[in-house]
């Protein structure tokens, strides 16, 4: 199916952005290979929100339906594997997979997502995407009016608090160390009755990912219904950087308005190249990446 064949495009990462890019290319009769190992970063999240026609649907259900629709296009193939290396060739690129496949293509699209770096707090990773959440637009409505914590500090914590303040008046910022707000920020937080707790966190007690209590190192416990957390991340794949794609200061793949990276012939879409982390945005950016990659192929040959 894929041996000794050069595809028009290899898409590394077959979740929402990658599948969306593939559909745009399949509808233009491009020979496309999607490589994915079925481990999206939101696999613990019970429901997807803020995406019209799919509001409240489990992410895996959206992805499975999308995959079925995309593979209805005869020129699109899917490889269940993990891309571990990439290199430039005379006429394009070659991707090497964990299972030893070596596949060539004229163009590449990376929709590889990012990998969250979990803090060393017992129970945190078990709750991630369920009751420890990252985005008020994706999850906030479900916790409206409920007791909410924000694990962050400084400008990030202040920004999240301003967003969540519209959803609940029961907010505490958990800096897990000395807070570093400006005088103006501290005054605004106080005006909105937002508590700042500086004691370091040791554990999150939960029931199947649903928070019961945040436990502090002084053994004090506070009950929360939800906790927002701003945590660092790394690129899920190091192949784009190894091929020379520039990264932003925040660590995302740098792209232009058409999802093109700094390297000719390579595009990126989805969470790996934006701070707007949502299923809806991934689908939109993938659609653009697929269309613009097709245009580049047209320009190369027409």
Coordinates of C-alpha atoms in Angstrom, one line a residue:
X1 CA 0.0 0.0 0.0
X2 CA 2.8 2.4 0.9
X3 CA 6.1 0.7 0.0
X4 CA 8.1 2.2 -2.8
X5 CA 5.7 5.0 -3.3
X6 CA 6.2 8.7 -3.1
X7 CA 3.1 10.5 -1.8
X8 CA 2.2 14.0 -2.6
X9 CA 1.9 14.8 1.1
X10 CA 2.7 13.0 4.3
X11 CA 0.7 14.2 7.3
X12 CA 2.4 13.4 10.6
X13 CA -0.4 13.3 13.2
X14 CA -3.9 12.1 12.5
X15 CA -6.1 13.9 15.0
X16 CA -8.4 16.8 14.2
X17 CA -6.0 19.1 12.4
X18 CA -4.3 16.3 10.5
X19 CA -7.6 14.8 9.4
X20 CA -9.0 18.2 8.4
X21 CA -5.9 18.8 6.2
X22 CA -6.2 15.4 4.7
X23 CA -9.8 16.0 3.7
X24 CA -8.9 19.2 1.8
X25 CA -6.1 17.3 0.0
X26 CA -8.2 14.2 -0.7
X27 CA -10.9 16.3 -2.3
X28 CA -8.2 17.7 -4.6
X29 CA -7.2 14.1 -5.6
X30 CA -3.8 14.3 -3.8
X31 CA -2.1 11.1 -2.7
X32 CA -1.8 11.5 1.0
X33 CA -0.5 9.3 3.8
X34 CA -1.5 10.1 7.4
X35 CA 0.8 8.7 10.1
X36 CA -0.6 8.5 13.6
X37 CA -0.4 6.2 16.7
X38 CA -3.8 7.0 18.2
X39 CA -2.7 8.9 21.3
X40 CA -4.1 12.5 21.2
X41 CA -3.3 14.8 24.1
X42 CA -7.0 15.2 25.0
X43 CA -7.7 11.5 25.3
X44 CA -8.7 11.9 29.0
X45 CA -11.2 14.7 28.3
X46 CA -14.8 13.4 28.6
X47 CA -16.5 16.0 26.3
X48 CA -15.5 18.5 23.6
X49 CA -17.2 21.9 23.7
X50 CA -17.3 25.3 21.9
X51 CA -17.4 23.6 18.5
X52 CA -20.7 23.9 16.7
X53 CA -22.5 20.7 15.6
X54 CA -20.2 18.8 18.0
X55 CA -20.8 20.5 21.3
X56 CA -20.7 18.0 24.2
X57 CA -19.5 15.1 22.1
X58 CA -16.6 12.9 23.3
X59 CA -13.4 13.8 21.5
X60 CA -12.7 10.3 20.4
X61 CA -16.1 10.0 18.8
X62 CA -15.4 13.2 16.8
X63 CA -12.0 11.9 15.7
X64 CA -13.4 8.4 14.7
X65 CA -16.2 9.9 12.6
X66 CA -13.7 12.3 11.0
X67 CA -11.3 9.4 10.2
X68 CA -14.1 7.4 8.6
X69 CA -15.1 10.4 6.5
X70 CA -11.6 11.2 5.4
X71 CA -10.8 7.6 4.5
X72 CA -13.7 7.5 2.1
X73 CA -11.5 9.4 -0.3
X74 CA -9.5 6.8 -2.2
X75 CA -6.3 8.7 -2.5
X76 CA -5.9 9.0 1.3
X77 CA -4.1 6.2 3.3
X78 CA -3.7 5.8 7.0
X79 CA -0.7 4.2 8.8
X80 CA -0.9 3.3 12.4
X81 CA 2.7 4.1 13.4
X82 CA 4.8 6.8 15.0
X83 CA 7.1 9.0 13.0
X84 CA 10.5 9.2 14.7
X85 CA 12.8 10.9 12.1
X86 CA 12.6 13.0 9.0
X87 CA 15.1 14.2 6.4
X88 CA 15.2 16.3 3.3
X89 CA 15.6 14.5 0.0
X90 CA 16.4 15.6 -3.6
X91 CA 12.7 15.8 -4.5
X92 CA 11.0 16.4 -1.1
X93 CA 11.2 14.5 2.2
X94 CA 11.5 11.1 3.8
X95 CA 9.8 10.1 7.1
X96 CA 11.1 7.1 9.1
X97 CA 8.7 5.4 11.5
X98 CA 9.1 3.5 14.7
X99 CA 8.2 0.3 12.9
X100 CA 11.0 0.8 10.3
X101 CA 9.0 2.3 7.4
X102 CA 10.7 4.8 5.2
X103 CA 8.2 6.8 3.2
X104 CA 8.8 9.7 0.8
X105 CA 6.7 12.7 -0.1
X106 CA 6.8 15.9 -1.9
X107 CA 5.4 18.0 1.0
X108 CA 5.0 17.5 4.7
X109 CA 2.3 18.7 7.1
X110 CA 2.9 18.3 10.9
X111 CA -0.2 18.1 13.0
X112 CA 1.7 16.5 15.9
X113 CA 0.3 18.5 18.8
X114 CA 2.1 19.2 22.0
X115 CA 3.0 17.3 25.2
X116 CA 2.0 18.8 28.5
X117 CA 4.6 18.7 31.2
X118 CA 2.8 17.6 34.3
X119 CA 3.9 19.1 37.7
X120 CA 5.1 16.7 40.5
X121 CA 1.7 17.0 42.3
X122 CA 0.1 13.6 43.2
X123 CA -3.2 13.2 41.4
X124 CA -2.7 16.1 39.0
X125 CA -2.2 14.0 35.8
X126 CA -5.2 11.8 36.7
X127 CA -7.4 14.9 36.7
X128 CA -5.9 16.6 33.7
X129 CA -8.6 17.3 31.1
X130 CA -11.4 16.2 33.4
X131 CA -11.5 18.6 36.4
X132 CA -8.0 20.1 36.1
X133 CA -8.5 22.1 33.0
X134 CA -6.7 24.6 30.8
X135 CA -9.3 26.6 28.9
X136 CA -12.4 28.5 30.1
X137 CA -13.9 28.4 26.6
X138 CA -13.5 24.6 26.4
X139 CA -14.6 23.7 29.9
X140 CA -15.7 26.8 31.9
X141 CA -19.4 26.7 31.3
X142 CA -19.6 23.2 32.9
X143 CA -18.2 24.6 36.1
X144 CA -20.1 27.9 36.2
X145 CA -20.8 29.2 39.7
X146 CA -18.7 26.5 41.2
X147 CA -15.7 26.7 43.5
X148 CA -12.7 27.2 41.2
X149 CA -8.9 27.2 41.7
X150 CA -6.2 28.6 39.4
X151 CA -2.8 27.0 39.6
X152 CA -0.6 29.7 38.2
X153 CA 1.2 32.9 39.1
X154 CA 1.8 36.5 37.8
X155 CA 0.4 37.6 34.5
X156 CA -0.8 34.2 33.5
X157 CA -2.8 33.7 36.7
X158 CA -4.2 37.3 36.4
X159 CA -5.3 36.7 32.8
X160 CA -7.0 33.3 33.6
X161 CA -8.7 34.9 36.7
X162 CA -10.1 37.7 34.6
X163 CA -11.7 35.2 32.2
X164 CA -13.0 32.8 34.9
X165 CA -14.4 35.7 36.9
X166 CA -17.3 36.0 34.4
X167 CA -18.2 32.3 35.1
X168 CA -18.0 32.1 38.9
X169 CA -17.4 34.4 41.9
X170 CA -15.7 31.6 43.9
X171 CA -12.1 31.9 42.7
X172 CA -8.8 31.2 44.5
X173 CA -5.4 31.6 42.9
X174 CA -3.0 28.9 44.0
X175 CA 0.6 30.2 43.4
X176 CA 2.3 27.2 45.2
X177 CA 4.9 29.7 46.3
X178 CA 5.4 33.4 46.7
X179 CA 3.0 35.4 44.5
X180 CA 4.4 37.9 42.0
X181 CA 1.5 40.1 41.0
X182 CA 1.9 43.8 40.4
X183 CA 0.3 46.3 42.8
X184 CA -2.4 47.1 40.3
X185 CA -3.1 43.4 39.7
X186 CA -3.3 42.7 43.4
X187 CA -5.8 45.5 43.9
X188 CA -8.0 44.2 41.0
X189 CA -7.9 40.7 42.4
X190 CA -8.9 42.0 45.8
X191 CA -11.7 44.1 44.3
X192 CA -13.1 41.0 42.7
X193 CA -12.8 39.0 45.9
X194 CA -10.2 36.6 44.4
X195 CA -8.2 34.9 47.1
X196 CA -4.4 34.3 46.7
X197 CA -3.0 31.2 48.4
X198 CA 0.8 30.9 48.4
X199 CA 1.2 27.6 50.3
X200 CA 2.8 24.9 48.2
X201 CA 0.5 22.2 46.8
X202 CA 1.3 18.5 47.6
X203 CA -1.6 16.6 46.2
X204 CA -5.0 16.7 44.5
X205 CA -7.5 14.2 46.0
X206 CA -10.0 13.0 43.4
X207 CA -12.5 10.4 42.5
X208 CA -11.8 9.1 38.9
X209 CA -10.3 12.4 37.9
X210 CA -13.0 14.5 39.6
X211 CA -11.4 16.8 42.2
X212 CA -12.4 16.5 45.9
X213 CA -9.7 18.5 47.6
X214 CA -6.4 20.3 46.9
X215 CA -4.0 19.3 49.7
X216 CA -1.2 21.7 50.7
X217 CA 2.2 21.0 52.2
X218 CA 1.0 22.3 55.6
X219 CA -1.6 19.5 55.4
X220 CA -4.5 21.9 55.0
X221 CA -7.2 20.8 52.5
X222 CA -9.5 23.0 50.4
X223 CA -12.4 21.6 48.4
X224 CA -12.6 22.7 44.7
X225 CA -14.9 21.6 41.9
X226 CA -12.5 22.6 39.2
X227 CA -8.9 23.9 38.9
X228 CA -7.4 25.7 36.0
X229 CA -3.7 25.1 35.4
X230 CA -1.2 26.8 33.2
X231 CA 1.6 24.3 32.7
X232 CA 4.5 24.1 30.4
X233 CA 4.7 22.0 27.3
X234 CA 7.1 20.6 24.7
X235 CA 6.5 19.7 21.1
X236 CA 5.2 16.2 20.8
X237 CA 7.5 15.6 17.8
X238 CA 11.1 16.9 17.4
X239 CA 11.1 16.2 13.7
X240 CA 10.0 19.8 12.6
X241 CA 12.8 21.4 14.6
X242 CA 15.3 18.8 13.3
X243 CA 14.3 19.8 9.7
X244 CA 15.0 23.4 10.6
X245 CA 11.5 24.7 11.3
X246 CA 11.7 27.8 13.6
X247 CA 10.0 27.8 16.9
X248 CA 8.4 30.8 18.7
X249 CA 9.6 32.0 22.1
X250 CA 6.7 30.1 23.6
X251 CA 7.8 26.9 21.9
X252 CA 5.2 26.6 19.1
X253 CA 6.2 25.9 15.5
X254 CA 6.3 29.3 13.8
X255 CA 3.8 29.5 10.9
X256 CA 2.5 32.3 8.7
X257 CA -1.2 33.1 8.1
X258 CA -1.4 30.1 5.8
X259 CA 0.2 27.6 8.2
X260 CA 3.5 27.5 6.3
X261 CA 6.6 27.0 8.4
X262 CA 10.0 28.6 7.9
X263 CA 11.0 25.6 5.7
X264 CA 9.8 25.4 2.1
X265 CA 7.4 22.5 1.6
X266 CA 6.5 22.1 5.3
X267 CA 3.3 23.2 6.9
X268 CA 2.1 22.8 10.5
X269 CA -1.4 23.0 12.1
X270 CA -3.2 22.4 15.3
X271 CA -1.9 22.7 18.8
X272 CA 1.8 22.5 17.7
X273 CA 1.6 26.0 16.2
X274 CA -0.9 28.1 18.1
X275 CA -1.9 29.1 21.6
X276 CA -5.6 28.8 20.6
X277 CA -5.9 25.2 21.8
X278 CA -9.2 23.7 20.8
X279 CA -10.8 21.1 18.5
X280 CA -12.5 23.8 16.5
X281 CA -9.3 25.7 15.9
X282 CA -7.4 22.5 15.0
X283 CA -10.0 21.7 12.4
X284 CA -9.8 25.2 10.9
X285 CA -6.0 25.4 10.8
X286 CA -5.9 21.9 9.3
X287 CA -8.3 23.0 6.5
X288 CA -6.0 25.9 5.7
X289 CA -2.8 23.8 5.8
X290 CA -4.3 21.2 3.4
X291 CA -5.6 23.9 1.0
X292 CA -2.3 25.8 0.9
X293 CA -0.2 22.6 0.6
X294 CA -2.4 21.7 -2.4
X295 CA -1.8 25.2 -3.9
X296 CA 2.0 24.8 -3.5
X297 CA 1.8 21.5 -5.4
X298 CA -0.2 23.2 -8.1
X299 CA 2.4 26.0 -8.3
X300 CA 5.2 23.5 -8.6
X301 CA 3.6 21.7 -11.6
X302 CA 1.2 23.9 -13.4

